[in-house]
mmCIF file of C-alpha atoms in Angstrom:
data_model
loop_
_atom_site.group_PDB
_atom_site.id
_atom_site.type_symbol
_atom_site.label_atom_id
_atom_site.label_comp_id
_atom_site.label_asym_id
_atom_site.label_seq_id
_atom_site.Cartn_x
_atom_site.Cartn_y
_atom_site.Cartn_z
ATOM 1 C CA UNK M 1 0.160 0.141 0.042
ATOM 2 C CA UNK M 2 3.034 2.573 0.736
ATOM 3 C CA UNK M 3 4.828 2.371 -2.589
ATOM 4 C CA UNK M 4 1.705 2.440 -4.706
ATOM 5 C CA UNK M 5 -1.842 3.524 -3.547
ATOM 6 C CA UNK M 6 -1.168 6.017 -0.907
ATOM 7 C CA UNK M 7 1.728 7.515 -2.838
ATOM 8 C CA UNK M 8 -0.062 7.912 -6.122
ATOM 9 C CA UNK M 9 -3.505 9.152 -4.025
ATOM 10 C CA UNK M 10 -1.743 12.161 -2.249
ATOM 11 C CA UNK M 11 0.479 12.741 -5.346
ATOM 12 C CA UNK M 12 -2.587 12.843 -7.794
ATOM 13 C CA UNK M 13 -4.557 15.334 -4.966
ATOM 14 C CA UNK M 14 -1.263 17.459 -4.704
ATOM 15 C CA UNK M 15 -1.201 17.708 -8.792
ATOM 16 C CA UNK M 16 -4.955 19.355 -8.711
ATOM 17 C CA UNK M 17 -3.695 21.911 -6.613
ATOM 18 C CA UNK M 18 0.075 22.763 -7.842
ATOM 19 C CA UNK M 19 2.166 22.581 -11.098
ATOM 20 C CA UNK M 20 3.541 19.182 -12.425
ATOM 21 C CA UNK M 21 7.106 21.242 -12.486
ATOM 22 C CA UNK M 22 7.276 22.003 -8.798
ATOM 23 C CA UNK M 23 5.911 18.472 -7.954
ATOM 24 C CA UNK M 24 8.576 17.369 -9.546
ATOM 25 C CA UNK M 25 11.472 19.306 -7.774
ATOM 26 C CA UNK M 26 9.402 18.341 -4.635
ATOM 27 C CA UNK M 27 10.047 14.485 -5.412
ATOM 28 C CA UNK M 28 13.588 15.212 -5.680
ATOM 29 C CA UNK M 29 13.648 15.369 -1.952
ATOM 30 C CA UNK M 30 12.673 11.342 -1.347
ATOM 31 C CA UNK M 31 16.551 10.598 -0.530
ATOM 32 C CA UNK M 32 16.207 13.357 2.402
ATOM 33 C CA UNK M 33 12.475 12.179 3.386
ATOM 34 C CA UNK M 34 14.009 8.565 3.683
ATOM 35 C CA UNK M 35 16.900 9.560 5.952
ATOM 36 C CA UNK M 36 14.677 11.563 8.436
ATOM 37 C CA UNK M 37 12.190 8.605 8.632
ATOM 38 C CA UNK M 38 15.528 6.380 8.949
ATOM 39 C CA UNK M 39 16.410 8.353 12.078
ATOM 40 C CA UNK M 40 13.254 8.935 13.351
ATOM 41 C CA UNK M 41 12.281 5.283 13.007
ATOM 42 C CA UNK M 42 14.974 2.936 12.716
ATOM 43 C CA UNK M 43 17.380 5.282 14.914
ATOM 44 C CA UNK M 44 19.703 5.785 12.109
ATOM 45 C CA UNK M 45 22.292 8.180 12.813
ATOM 46 C CA UNK M 46 22.672 11.104 10.382
ATOM 47 C CA UNK M 47 26.375 12.328 9.265
ATOM 48 C CA UNK M 48 26.926 15.796 8.951
ATOM 49 C CA UNK M 49 26.975 15.375 5.513
ATOM 50 C CA UNK M 50 23.417 14.071 5.672
ATOM 51 C CA UNK M 51 22.272 16.920 7.719
ATOM 52 C CA UNK M 52 23.832 19.504 5.282
ATOM 53 C CA UNK M 53 21.774 17.688 2.345
ATOM 54 C CA UNK M 54 18.472 17.416 4.602
ATOM 55 C CA UNK M 55 19.021 21.180 5.163
ATOM 56 C CA UNK M 56 19.522 22.267 2.046
ATOM 57 C CA UNK M 57 16.450 20.545 0.326
ATOM 58 C CA UNK M 58 14.225 22.540 3.066
ATOM 59 C CA UNK M 59 16.116 25.777 2.135
ATOM 60 C CA UNK M 60 15.200 24.802 -1.636
ATOM 61 C CA UNK M 61 11.453 23.994 -0.883
ATOM 62 C CA UNK M 62 10.949 27.110 0.907
ATOM 63 C CA UNK M 63 12.286 29.086 -1.590
ATOM 64 C CA UNK M 64 10.346 27.427 -4.098
ATOM 65 C CA UNK M 65 7.343 28.092 -2.149
ATOM 66 C CA UNK M 66 7.589 31.716 -1.385
ATOM 67 C CA UNK M 67 8.325 32.486 -5.115
ATOM 68 C CA UNK M 68 4.988 31.996 -5.495
ATOM 69 C CA UNK M 69 5.611 30.360 -9.030
ATOM 70 C CA UNK M 70 2.023 31.181 -11.122
ATOM 71 C CA UNK M 71 -0.117 32.340 -8.204
ATOM 72 C CA UNK M 72 -1.846 35.839 -8.983
ATOM 73 C CA UNK M 73 -3.858 35.562 -5.554
ATOM 74 C CA UNK M 74 -4.078 35.373 -1.966
ATOM 75 C CA UNK M 75 -6.170 32.163 -3.169
ATOM 76 C CA UNK M 76 -4.074 30.547 -5.741
ATOM 77 C CA UNK M 77 -1.033 30.653 -3.553
ATOM 78 C CA UNK M 78 -2.787 29.088 -0.796
ATOM 79 C CA UNK M 79 -3.698 26.448 -2.986
ATOM 80 C CA UNK M 80 -0.092 26.005 -4.136
ATOM 81 C CA UNK M 81 0.779 25.368 -0.501
ATOM 82 C CA UNK M 82 -1.724 22.938 -0.110
ATOM 83 C CA UNK M 83 -0.606 21.255 -3.045
ATOM 84 C CA UNK M 84 3.007 20.925 -1.713
ATOM 85 C CA UNK M 85 1.779 19.808 1.072
ATOM 86 C CA UNK M 86 0.008 17.096 -0.362
ATOM 87 C CA UNK M 87 3.417 16.132 -2.572
ATOM 88 C CA UNK M 88 5.479 16.069 0.635
ATOM 89 C CA UNK M 89 2.837 13.756 2.076
ATOM 90 C CA UNK M 90 2.885 11.626 -0.585
ATOM 91 C CA UNK M 91 6.709 11.103 -0.277
ATOM 92 C CA UNK M 92 5.961 9.846 3.247
ATOM 93 C CA UNK M 93 4.680 6.625 2.042
ATOM 94 C CA UNK M 94 7.025 6.074 -0.395
ATOM 95 C CA UNK M 95 10.112 6.533 2.244
ATOM 96 C CA UNK M 96 8.721 3.887 4.198
ATOM 97 C CA UNK M 97 8.359 1.444 1.300
ATOM 98 C CA UNK M 98 12.478 2.064 1.079
ATOM 99 C CA UNK M 99 12.840 1.569 5.058
ATOM 100 C CA UNK M 100 10.570 -1.589 5.119
ATOM 101 C CA UNK M 101 12.669 -3.073 2.341
ATOM 102 C CA UNK M 102 15.403 -2.363 4.584
ATOM 103 C CA UNK M 103 13.730 -4.158 7.536
ATOM 104 C CA UNK M 104 12.829 -7.032 5.536
ATOM 105 C CA UNK M 105 15.212 -7.900 3.071
ATOM 106 C CA UNK M 106 13.228 -9.897 0.294
ATOM 107 C CA UNK M 107 14.830 -12.789 -1.707
ATOM 108 C CA UNK M 108 13.190 -12.372 -4.443
ATOM 109 C CA UNK M 109 14.391 -10.212 -7.621
ATOM 110 C CA UNK M 110 13.448 -6.643 -7.518
ATOM 111 C CA UNK M 111 11.723 -6.638 -10.563
ATOM 112 C CA UNK M 112 9.196 -9.491 -9.493
ATOM 113 C CA UNK M 113 8.864 -7.654 -6.060
ATOM 114 C CA UNK M 114 7.827 -4.671 -7.927
ATOM 115 C CA UNK M 115 5.310 -6.369 -10.512
ATOM 116 C CA UNK M 116 3.617 -7.985 -7.208
ATOM 117 C CA UNK M 117 3.186 -4.527 -5.420
ATOM 118 C CA UNK M 118 2.099 -3.039 -8.644
ATOM 119 C CA UNK M 119 -0.507 -5.551 -8.958
ATOM 120 C CA UNK M 120 -2.130 -5.790 -5.709
ATOM 121 C CA UNK M 121 -2.296 -1.960 -6.151
ATOM 122 C CA UNK M 122 -4.179 -2.144 -8.994
ATOM 123 C CA UNK M 123 -6.387 -4.894 -8.213
ATOM 124 C CA UNK M 124 -7.328 -2.365 -5.019
ATOM 125 C CA UNK M 125 -7.937 0.482 -7.426
ATOM 126 C CA UNK M 126 -9.862 -1.694 -9.776
ATOM 127 C CA UNK M 127 -12.425 -3.318 -6.910
ATOM 128 C CA UNK M 128 -12.486 0.673 -5.832
ATOM 129 C CA UNK M 129 -13.666 1.399 -9.594
ATOM 130 C CA UNK M 130 -15.902 -1.515 -9.790
ATOM 131 C CA UNK M 131 -17.625 -0.503 -5.992
ATOM 132 C CA UNK M 132 -17.955 3.043 -7.649
ATOM 133 C CA UNK M 133 -19.728 1.948 -10.730
ATOM 134 C CA UNK M 134 -22.138 -0.099 -8.429
ATOM 135 C CA UNK M 135 -23.009 1.881 -5.589
ATOM 136 C CA UNK M 136 -22.940 5.514 -7.334
ATOM 137 C CA UNK M 137 -26.081 4.684 -8.850
ATOM 138 C CA UNK M 138 -27.576 3.468 -5.815
ATOM 139 C CA UNK M 139 -26.517 5.895 -2.926
ATOM 140 C CA UNK M 140 -27.047 9.911 -2.834
ATOM 141 C CA UNK M 141 -24.765 12.365 -4.066
ATOM 142 C CA UNK M 142 -23.673 13.025 -0.524
ATOM 143 C CA UNK M 143 -23.064 9.343 0.484
ATOM 144 C CA UNK M 144 -21.397 8.749 -2.528
ATOM 145 C CA UNK M 145 -18.328 11.033 -1.497
ATOM 146 C CA UNK M 146 -16.474 7.785 0.265
ATOM 147 C CA UNK M 147 -16.626 5.828 -2.723
ATOM 148 C CA UNK M 148 -15.609 8.695 -4.859
ATOM 149 C CA UNK M 149 -12.499 9.452 -2.653
ATOM 150 C CA UNK M 150 -11.820 5.587 -2.704
ATOM 151 C CA UNK M 151 -11.475 6.133 -6.280
ATOM 152 C CA UNK M 152 -9.143 9.546 -6.262
ATOM 153 C CA UNK M 153 -12.031 11.547 -7.600
ATOM 154 C CA UNK M 154 -12.959 14.166 -4.719
#
């Protein structure tokens, strides 16, 4: 669930509010997120080089968000911040996936493992799409919001 479903859900929601170019820059901070979560969860030690790198990534993200990009009003600026936050949240499950892979060394080839993860995520998304198609006709608009949420269509 971490590497596929949750990452994609938060990423797509973030892309509704920010540009793909900014999202691409934010996702390049994944190694810093892995280091931070490794420090918090696995009690990894951070070298001086890691600390400097994390600091520079943080400064870069602050500069990107403070430049306001394409925002022409306060509302547009706020939605850009929401999008940036959602893309950053998307990195957390992805980083957890890498940490779980470090904790539990799997004996199968990485391509097979990736295929299995994508198959599981595909089945989950397919089932949510089927549920959406079945229940959206039987529920009122207010009750079907949960099903649409599962289908990433807020």
